[in-house]
PDB file of C-alpha atoms in Angstrom:
ATOM      1  CA  ASP A  21     149.073 124.635  17.235  1.00  0.00           C
ATOM      2  CA  GLN A  22     147.727 125.605  13.811  1.00  0.00           C
ATOM      3  CA  GLN A  23     149.859 128.547  12.689  1.00  0.00           C
ATOM      4  CA  VAL A  24     147.972 128.985   9.426  1.00  0.00           C
ATOM      5  CA  LYS A  25     144.203 128.525   9.285  1.00  0.00           C
ATOM      6  CA  GLN A  26     141.734 128.400   6.462  1.00  0.00           C
ATOM      7  CA  ASN A  27     138.391 128.323   8.224  1.00  0.00           C
ATOM      8  CA  SER A  28     136.224 127.733   5.163  1.00  0.00           C
ATOM      9  CA  PRO A  29     136.546 124.146   3.915  1.00  0.00           C
ATOM     10  CA  SER A  30     134.591 124.970   0.770  1.00  0.00           C
ATOM     11  CA  LEU A  31     133.352 127.872  -1.328  1.00  0.00           C
ATOM     12  CA  SER A  32     130.982 127.930  -4.282  1.00  0.00           C
ATOM     13  CA  VAL A  33     130.983 130.880  -6.728  1.00  0.00           C
ATOM     14  CA  GLN A  34     129.184 131.688  -9.963  1.00  0.00           C
ATOM     15  CA  GLU A  35     131.331 131.843 -13.086  1.00  0.00           C
ATOM     16  CA  GLY A  36     132.369 135.412 -13.845  1.00  0.00           C
ATOM     17  CA  ARG A  37     131.960 136.599 -10.262  1.00  0.00           C
ATOM     18  CA  ILE A  38     134.679 137.253  -7.694  1.00  0.00           C
ATOM     19  CA  SER A  39     136.061 134.429  -5.542  1.00  0.00           C
ATOM     20  CA  ILE A  40     137.532 135.420  -2.188  1.00  0.00           C
ATOM     21  CA  LEU A  41     139.509 132.869  -0.221  1.00  0.00           C
ATOM     22  CA  ASN A  42     140.608 133.724   3.292  1.00  0.00           C
ATOM     23  CA  CYS A  43     143.496 132.724   5.505  1.00  0.00           C
ATOM     24  CA  ASP A  44     144.471 133.654   9.068  1.00  0.00           C
ATOM     25  CA  TYR A  45     147.830 133.165  10.734  1.00  0.00           C
ATOM     26  CA  THR A  46     149.274 133.378  14.223  1.00  0.00           C
ATOM     27  CA  ASN A  47     153.034 133.460  13.554  1.00  0.00           C
ATOM     28  CA  SER A  48     154.237 137.062  13.183  1.00  0.00           C
ATOM     29  CA  MET A  49     157.637 135.834  11.965  1.00  0.00           C
ATOM     30  CA  PHE A  50     156.473 134.682   8.538  1.00  0.00           C
ATOM     31  CA  ASP A  51     158.500 136.478   5.838  1.00  0.00           C
ATOM     32  CA  TYR A  52     156.302 135.546   2.905  1.00  0.00           C
ATOM     33  CA  PHE A  53     152.883 134.124   2.278  1.00  0.00           C
ATOM     34  CA  LEU A  54     152.056 131.936  -0.673  1.00  0.00           C
ATOM     35  CA  TRP A  55     148.981 130.483  -2.312  1.00  0.00           C
ATOM     36  CA  TYR A  56     149.026 127.094  -3.974  1.00  0.00           C
ATOM     37  CA  LYS A  57     146.372 125.524  -6.165  1.00  0.00           C
ATOM     38  CA  LYS A  58     145.741 121.799  -6.288  1.00  0.00           C
ATOM     39  CA  TYR A  59     143.755 119.721  -8.745  1.00  0.00           C
ATOM     40  CA  PRO A  60     142.711 116.148  -7.883  1.00  0.00           C
ATOM     41  CA  ALA A  61     145.439 113.525  -8.311  1.00  0.00           C
ATOM     42  CA  GLU A  62     148.083 116.205  -8.908  1.00  0.00           C
ATOM     43  CA  GLY A  63     150.633 117.954  -6.745  1.00  0.00           C
ATOM     44  CA  PRO A  64     150.052 121.546  -5.591  1.00  0.00           C
ATOM     45  CA  THR A  65     151.261 124.273  -7.943  1.00  0.00           C
ATOM     46  CA  PHE A  66     152.420 127.725  -6.918  1.00  0.00           C
ATOM     47  CA  LEU A  67     149.952 130.509  -7.699  1.00  0.00           C
ATOM     48  CA  ILE A  68     151.006 133.816  -6.134  1.00  0.00           C
ATOM     49  CA  SER A  69     152.975 135.130  -3.168  1.00  0.00           C
ATOM     50  CA  ILE A  70     153.303 138.272  -1.102  1.00  0.00           C
ATOM     51  CA  SER A  71     156.100 139.597   1.049  1.00  0.00           C
ATOM     52  CA  SER A  72     155.262 140.460   4.639  1.00  0.00           C
ATOM     53  CA  ILE A  73     156.318 144.065   3.928  1.00  0.00           C
ATOM     54  CA  LYS A  74     153.684 144.482   1.216  1.00  0.00           C
ATOM     55  CA  ASP A  75     149.919 144.696   1.494  1.00  0.00           C
ATOM     56  CA  LYS A  76     148.951 143.734  -2.036  1.00  0.00           C
ATOM     57  CA  ASN A  77     150.285 141.725  -4.926  1.00  0.00           C
ATOM     58  CA  GLU A  78     148.531 141.273  -8.244  1.00  0.00           C
ATOM     59  CA  ASP A  79     149.081 138.811 -11.080  1.00  0.00           C
ATOM     60  CA  GLY A  80     146.472 138.842 -13.798  1.00  0.00           C
ATOM     61  CA  ARG A  81     143.153 137.677 -12.386  1.00  0.00           C
ATOM     62  CA  PHE A  82     144.714 136.884  -9.007  1.00  0.00           C
ATOM     63  CA  THR A  83     145.318 139.390  -6.225  1.00  0.00           C
ATOM     64  CA  VAL A  84     146.517 138.660  -2.729  1.00  0.00           C
ATOM     65  CA  PHE A  85     145.896 141.109   0.103  1.00  0.00           C
ATOM     66  CA  LEU A  86     147.763 141.070   3.403  1.00  0.00           C
ATOM     67  CA  ASN A  87     146.481 142.730   6.574  1.00  0.00           C
ATOM     68  CA  LYS A  88     149.291 142.347   9.096  1.00  0.00           C
ATOM     69  CA  SER A  89     147.468 143.988  11.982  1.00  0.00           C
ATOM     70  CA  ALA A  90     144.657 141.452  11.631  1.00  0.00           C
ATOM     71  CA  LYS A  91     147.046 138.610  10.685  1.00  0.00           C
ATOM     72  CA  HIS A  92     144.840 137.900   7.723  1.00  0.00           C
ATOM     73  CA  LEU A  93     145.372 137.393   4.028  1.00  0.00           C
ATOM     74  CA  SER A  94     142.964 136.831   1.209  1.00  0.00           C
ATOM     75  CA  LEU A  95     143.127 135.690  -2.394  1.00  0.00           C
ATOM     76  CA  HIS A  96     140.797 137.352  -4.880  1.00  0.00           C
ATOM     77  CA  ILE A  97     140.085 135.764  -8.248  1.00  0.00           C
ATOM     78  CA  VAL A  98     138.321 138.010 -10.765  1.00  0.00           C
ATOM     79  CA  PRO A  99     136.594 136.917 -12.896  1.00  0.00           C
ATOM     80  CA  SER A 100     136.228 133.333 -11.717  1.00  0.00           C
ATOM     81  CA  GLN A 101     136.458 130.663 -14.400  1.00  0.00           C
ATOM     82  CA  PRO A 102     135.527 126.957 -14.374  1.00  0.00           C
ATOM     83  CA  GLY A 103     139.217 126.015 -14.510  1.00  0.00           C
ATOM     84  CA  ASP A 104     139.678 127.756 -11.159  1.00  0.00           C
ATOM     85  CA  SER A 105     137.783 124.927  -9.454  1.00  0.00           C
ATOM     86  CA  ALA A 106     140.425 123.352  -7.226  1.00  0.00           C
ATOM     87  CA  VAL A 107     141.641 123.218  -3.644  1.00  0.00           C
ATOM     88  CA  TYR A 108     143.569 126.313  -2.595  1.00  0.00           C
ATOM     89  CA  PHE A 109     146.175 126.270   0.157  1.00  0.00           C
ATOM     90  CA  CYS A 110     147.712 129.292   1.793  1.00  0.00           C
ATOM     91  CA  ALA A 111     151.144 128.916   3.378  1.00  0.00           C
ATOM     92  CA  GLY A 112     153.549 130.941   5.466  1.00  0.00           C
ATOM     93  CA  PHE A 113     157.312 130.865   4.871  1.00  0.00           C
ATOM     94  CA  GLN A 114     159.215 130.758   8.159  1.00  0.00           C
ATOM     95  CA  GLY A 115     162.811 130.393   7.120  1.00  0.00           C
ATOM     96  CA  ALA A 116     165.038 127.363   6.539  1.00  0.00           C
ATOM     97  CA  GLN A 117     163.055 127.038   3.331  1.00  0.00           C
ATOM     98  CA  LYS A 118     160.065 125.624   5.235  1.00  0.00           C
ATOM     99  CA  LEU A 119     156.436 126.312   4.460  1.00  0.00           C
ATOM    100  CA  VAL A 120     153.542 125.982   6.913  1.00  0.00           C
ATOM    101  CA  PHE A 121     150.261 125.244   5.148  1.00  0.00           C
ATOM    102  CA  GLY A 122     146.649 125.862   6.008  1.00  0.00           C
ATOM    103  CA  GLN A 123     144.003 123.156   5.739  1.00  0.00           C
ATOM    104  CA  GLY A 124     142.866 124.177   2.278  1.00  0.00           C
ATOM    105  CA  THR A 125     139.626 125.532   0.787  1.00  0.00           C
ATOM    106  CA  ARG A 126     137.821 123.721  -2.021  1.00  0.00           C
ATOM    107  CA  LEU A 127     136.620 126.261  -4.579  1.00  0.00           C
ATOM    108  CA  THR A 128     133.856 125.284  -6.986  1.00  0.00           C
ATOM    109  CA  ILE A 129     132.989 127.570  -9.884  1.00  0.00           C
ATOM    110  CA  ASN A 130     129.451 127.010 -11.135  1.00  0.00           C
ATOM    111  CA  PRO A 131     128.537 127.745 -14.757  1.00  0.00           C
TER     112      PRO A 131
ATOM    113  CA  ASP B  11     156.926 121.428 -15.279  1.00  0.00           C
ATOM    114  CA  ALA B  12     159.705 120.779 -12.799  1.00  0.00           C
ATOM    115  CA  GLY B  13     161.233 117.340 -13.226  1.00  0.00           C
ATOM    116  CA  ILE B  14     159.988 115.546 -10.137  1.00  0.00           C
ATOM    117  CA  THR B  15     158.794 111.973 -10.085  1.00  0.00           C
ATOM    118  CA  GLN B  16     157.522 109.890  -7.209  1.00  0.00           C
ATOM    119  CA  SER B  17     157.374 106.130  -6.999  1.00  0.00           C
ATOM    120  CA  PRO B  18     155.270 104.222  -6.474  1.00  0.00           C
ATOM    121  CA  ARG B  19     152.210 106.335  -7.249  1.00  0.00           C
ATOM    122  CA  HIS B  20     149.929 103.996  -5.339  1.00  0.00           C
ATOM    123  CA  LYS B  21     150.657 101.423  -2.674  1.00  0.00           C
ATOM    124  CA  VAL B  22     148.589  99.223  -0.385  1.00  0.00           C
ATOM    125  CA  THR B  23     150.406  97.547   2.459  1.00  0.00           C
ATOM    126  CA  GLU B  24     149.707  95.896   5.796  1.00  0.00           C
ATOM    127  CA  THR B  25     150.318  97.186   9.286  1.00  0.00           C
ATOM    128  CA  GLY B  26     153.818  96.441  10.512  1.00  0.00           C
ATOM    129  CA  THR B  27     155.500  96.203   7.121  1.00  0.00           C
ATOM    130  CA  PRO B  28     158.308  98.549   6.059  1.00  0.00           C
ATOM    131  CA  VAL B  29     157.590 100.917   3.178  1.00  0.00           C
ATOM    132  CA  THR B  30     159.934 103.150   1.190  1.00  0.00           C
ATOM    133  CA  LEU B  31     158.765 105.962  -1.059  1.00  0.00           C
ATOM    134  CA  ARG B  32     161.114 107.512  -3.576  1.00  0.00           C
ATOM    135  CA  CYS B  33     161.356 111.043  -4.885  1.00  0.00           C
ATOM    136  CA  HIS B  34     163.569 111.746  -7.881  1.00  0.00           C
ATOM    137  CA  GLN B  35     164.385 115.180  -9.327  1.00  0.00           C
ATOM    138  CA  THR B  36     166.219 116.246 -12.462  1.00  0.00           C
ATOM    139  CA  GLU B  37     166.479 119.951 -11.509  1.00  0.00           C
ATOM    140  CA  ASN B  38     169.600 119.719  -9.303  1.00  0.00           C
ATOM    141  CA  HIS B  39     167.778 121.701  -6.586  1.00  0.00           C
ATOM    142  CA  ARG B  40     169.363 121.764  -3.168  1.00  0.00           C
ATOM    143  CA  TYR B  41     166.270 121.415  -0.987  1.00  0.00           C
ATOM    144  CA  MET B  42     163.906 118.453  -0.953  1.00  0.00           C
ATOM    145  CA  TYR B  43     160.864 117.891   1.239  1.00  0.00           C
ATOM    146  CA  TRP B  44     158.373 115.223   2.181  1.00  0.00           C
ATOM    147  CA  TYR B  45     154.819 116.250   3.090  1.00  0.00           C
ATOM    148  CA  ARG B  46     151.682 114.332   3.889  1.00  0.00           C
ATOM    149  CA  GLN B  47     148.224 115.565   3.012  1.00  0.00           C
ATOM    150  CA  ASP B  48     145.246 114.594   5.149  1.00  0.00           C
ATOM    151  CA  PRO B  49     141.684 115.950   5.218  1.00  0.00           C
ATOM    152  CA  GLY B  50     141.374 118.812   7.678  1.00  0.00           C
ATOM    153  CA  HIS B  51     145.135 119.167   8.045  1.00  0.00           C
ATOM    154  CA  GLY B  52     146.357 120.445   4.719  1.00  0.00           C
ATOM    155  CA  LEU B  53     149.975 119.654   3.943  1.00  0.00           C
ATOM    156  CA  ARG B  54     152.279 118.881   6.852  1.00  0.00           C
ATOM    157  CA  LEU B  55     156.046 118.672   6.633  1.00  0.00           C
ATOM    158  CA  ILE B  56     157.523 115.290   7.596  1.00  0.00           C
ATOM    159  CA  HIS B  57     161.242 115.734   6.875  1.00  0.00           C
ATOM    160  CA  TYR B  58     163.356 117.862   4.634  1.00  0.00           C
ATOM    161  CA  SER B  59     166.866 117.863   3.228  1.00  0.00           C
ATOM    162  CA  TYR B  60     169.180 120.812   2.600  1.00  0.00           C
ATOM    163  CA  GLY B  61     171.884 118.802   0.873  1.00  0.00           C
ATOM    164  CA  VAL B  62     173.303 115.337   0.380  1.00  0.00           C
ATOM    165  CA  LYS B  63     173.234 113.546   3.735  1.00  0.00           C
ATOM    166  CA  ASP B  64     171.831 116.686   5.414  1.00  0.00           C
ATOM    167  CA  THR B  65     168.307 116.204   6.711  1.00  0.00           C
ATOM    168  CA  ASP B  66     166.095 117.575   9.452  1.00  0.00           C
ATOM    169  CA  LYS B  67     162.726 116.870  11.006  1.00  0.00           C
ATOM    170  CA  GLY B  68     159.462 118.549  10.207  1.00  0.00           C
ATOM    171  CA  GLU B  69     156.342 118.825  12.355  1.00  0.00           C
ATOM    172  CA  VAL B  70     155.136 115.208  11.914  1.00  0.00           C
ATOM    173  CA  SER B  71     158.355 113.185  11.751  1.00  0.00           C
ATOM    174  CA  ASP B  72     157.512 110.427  14.264  1.00  0.00           C
ATOM    175  CA  GLY B  73     157.471 107.016  12.570  1.00  0.00           C
ATOM    176  CA  TYR B  74     159.341 108.238   9.500  1.00  0.00           C
ATOM    177  CA  SER B  75     162.978 108.328   8.459  1.00  0.00           C
ATOM    178  CA  VAL B  76     164.640 109.767   5.364  1.00  0.00           C
ATOM    179  CA  SER B  77     167.850 109.432   3.443  1.00  0.00           C
ATOM    180  CA  ARG B  78     169.537 111.433   0.736  1.00  0.00           C
ATOM    181  CA  SER B  79     172.665 109.837  -0.688  1.00  0.00           C
ATOM    182  CA  LYS B  80     172.498 111.693  -4.017  1.00  0.00           C
ATOM    183  CA  THR B  81     171.290 115.182  -4.946  1.00  0.00           C
ATOM    184  CA  GLU B  82     168.527 113.772  -7.117  1.00  0.00           C
ATOM    185  CA  ASP B  83     166.991 111.201  -4.757  1.00  0.00           C
ATOM    186  CA  PHE B  84     165.181 111.616  -1.437  1.00  0.00           C
ATOM    187  CA  LEU B  85     163.766 108.499   0.190  1.00  0.00           C
ATOM    188  CA  LEU B  86     161.044 108.361   2.831  1.00  0.00           C
ATOM    189  CA  THR B  87     160.844 105.185   4.912  1.00  0.00           C
ATOM    190  CA  LEU B  88     158.098 103.999   7.192  1.00  0.00           C
ATOM    191  CA  GLU B  89     159.937 101.438   9.316  1.00  0.00           C
ATOM    192  CA  SER B  90     156.738  99.736  10.497  1.00  0.00           C
ATOM    193  CA  ALA B  91     153.662 101.124   8.806  1.00  0.00           C
ATOM    194  CA  THR B  92     150.550 101.932  10.865  1.00  0.00           C
ATOM    195  CA  SER B  93     147.005 102.740   9.760  1.00  0.00           C
ATOM    196  CA  SER B  94     147.518 106.360  10.880  1.00  0.00           C
ATOM    197  CA  GLN B  95     150.117 106.671   8.118  1.00  0.00           C
ATOM    198  CA  THR B  96     147.495 106.130   5.437  1.00  0.00           C
ATOM    199  CA  SER B  97     147.776 109.367   3.500  1.00  0.00           C
ATOM    200  CA  VAL B  98     148.843 111.034   0.291  1.00  0.00           C
ATOM    201  CA  TYR B  99     152.555 111.828   0.321  1.00  0.00           C
ATOM    202  CA  PHE B 100     154.064 114.648  -1.694  1.00  0.00           C
ATOM    203  CA  CYS B 101     157.671 115.364  -2.425  1.00  0.00           C
ATOM    204  CA  ALA B 102     158.769 118.930  -3.173  1.00  0.00           C
ATOM    205  CA  ILE B 103     161.964 120.663  -4.231  1.00  0.00           C
ATOM    206  CA  SER B 104     163.259 124.203  -4.053  1.00  0.00           C
ATOM    207  CA  GLU B 105     166.375 126.209  -4.738  1.00  0.00           C
ATOM    208  CA  TRP B 106     167.982 128.378  -2.058  1.00  0.00           C
ATOM    209  CA  GLY B 107     166.604 131.927  -1.887  1.00  0.00           C
ATOM    210  CA  ASN B 108     163.502 131.282  -3.945  1.00  0.00           C
ATOM    211  CA  THR B 109     160.667 131.267  -1.462  1.00  0.00           C
ATOM    212  CA  ASP B 110     157.962 130.886  -4.059  1.00  0.00           C
ATOM    213  CA  THR B 111     159.423 128.094  -6.144  1.00  0.00           C
ATOM    214  CA  GLN B 112     158.737 125.004  -4.112  1.00  0.00           C
ATOM    215  CA  TYR B 113     157.722 122.540  -6.820  1.00  0.00           C
ATOM    216  CA  PHE B 114     155.677 119.500  -5.934  1.00  0.00           C
ATOM    217  CA  GLY B 115     155.666 115.995  -7.334  1.00  0.00           C
ATOM    218  CA  PRO B 116     152.465 114.174  -8.347  1.00  0.00           C
ATOM    219  CA  GLY B 117     152.047 112.388  -5.012  1.00  0.00           C
ATOM    220  CA  THR B 118     151.921 108.815  -3.705  1.00  0.00           C
ATOM    221  CA  ARG B 119     148.701 107.443  -2.271  1.00  0.00           C
ATOM    222  CA  LEU B 120     149.558 105.020   0.539  1.00  0.00           C
ATOM    223  CA  THR B 121     146.984 102.804   2.212  1.00  0.00           C
ATOM    224  CA  VAL B 122     147.949 100.841   5.313  1.00  0.00           C
ATOM    225  CA  LEU B 123     145.457  98.079   6.151  1.00  0.00           C
TER     226      LEU B 123
END
């Protein structure tokens, strides 16, 4: 049972344009949602989070939107830069300090 | 960067042999986790620890055991490695109450032949 799903394995975007990464979830009990970024041969690093009581959180070029009725969240990156090329994981926080991750989306920013 | 190291970073072993992976932290964080990353599955929780000698199972714990005898060290053991345990293993740490500060180590690539 995949509680968090990222249905797009990959995404290619032109430098300077907007990147939109999507994530769907089935567990209504998640308190927070988080996005992690991962470069090859490194561990994931935290990017941005959103509480389940909010619908938007912004941090510089990164904005996360949460649509609870649709059980959907998205990460917007504007403008996209070459250094944003990485694998992005969304995750739901379900208590006991445990995260449930999606499968990941590989973002490639083309010059 | 959070002080998390994993050893070894790479290991090749044969089916049926025992393997132990080590995670060491210098942050004195209470929680420690072991994940595996596989294509198409993202990161899946194997086991986690909420204190010295306090551990619990994650979603893919079969075939794995853990131990935490000191705050700074969390060991993951594959008692008898199988080819299905070929994966990249990540350790992570977090402090109670901080949902967005789960810091990850650099990973261990394990190949079971």
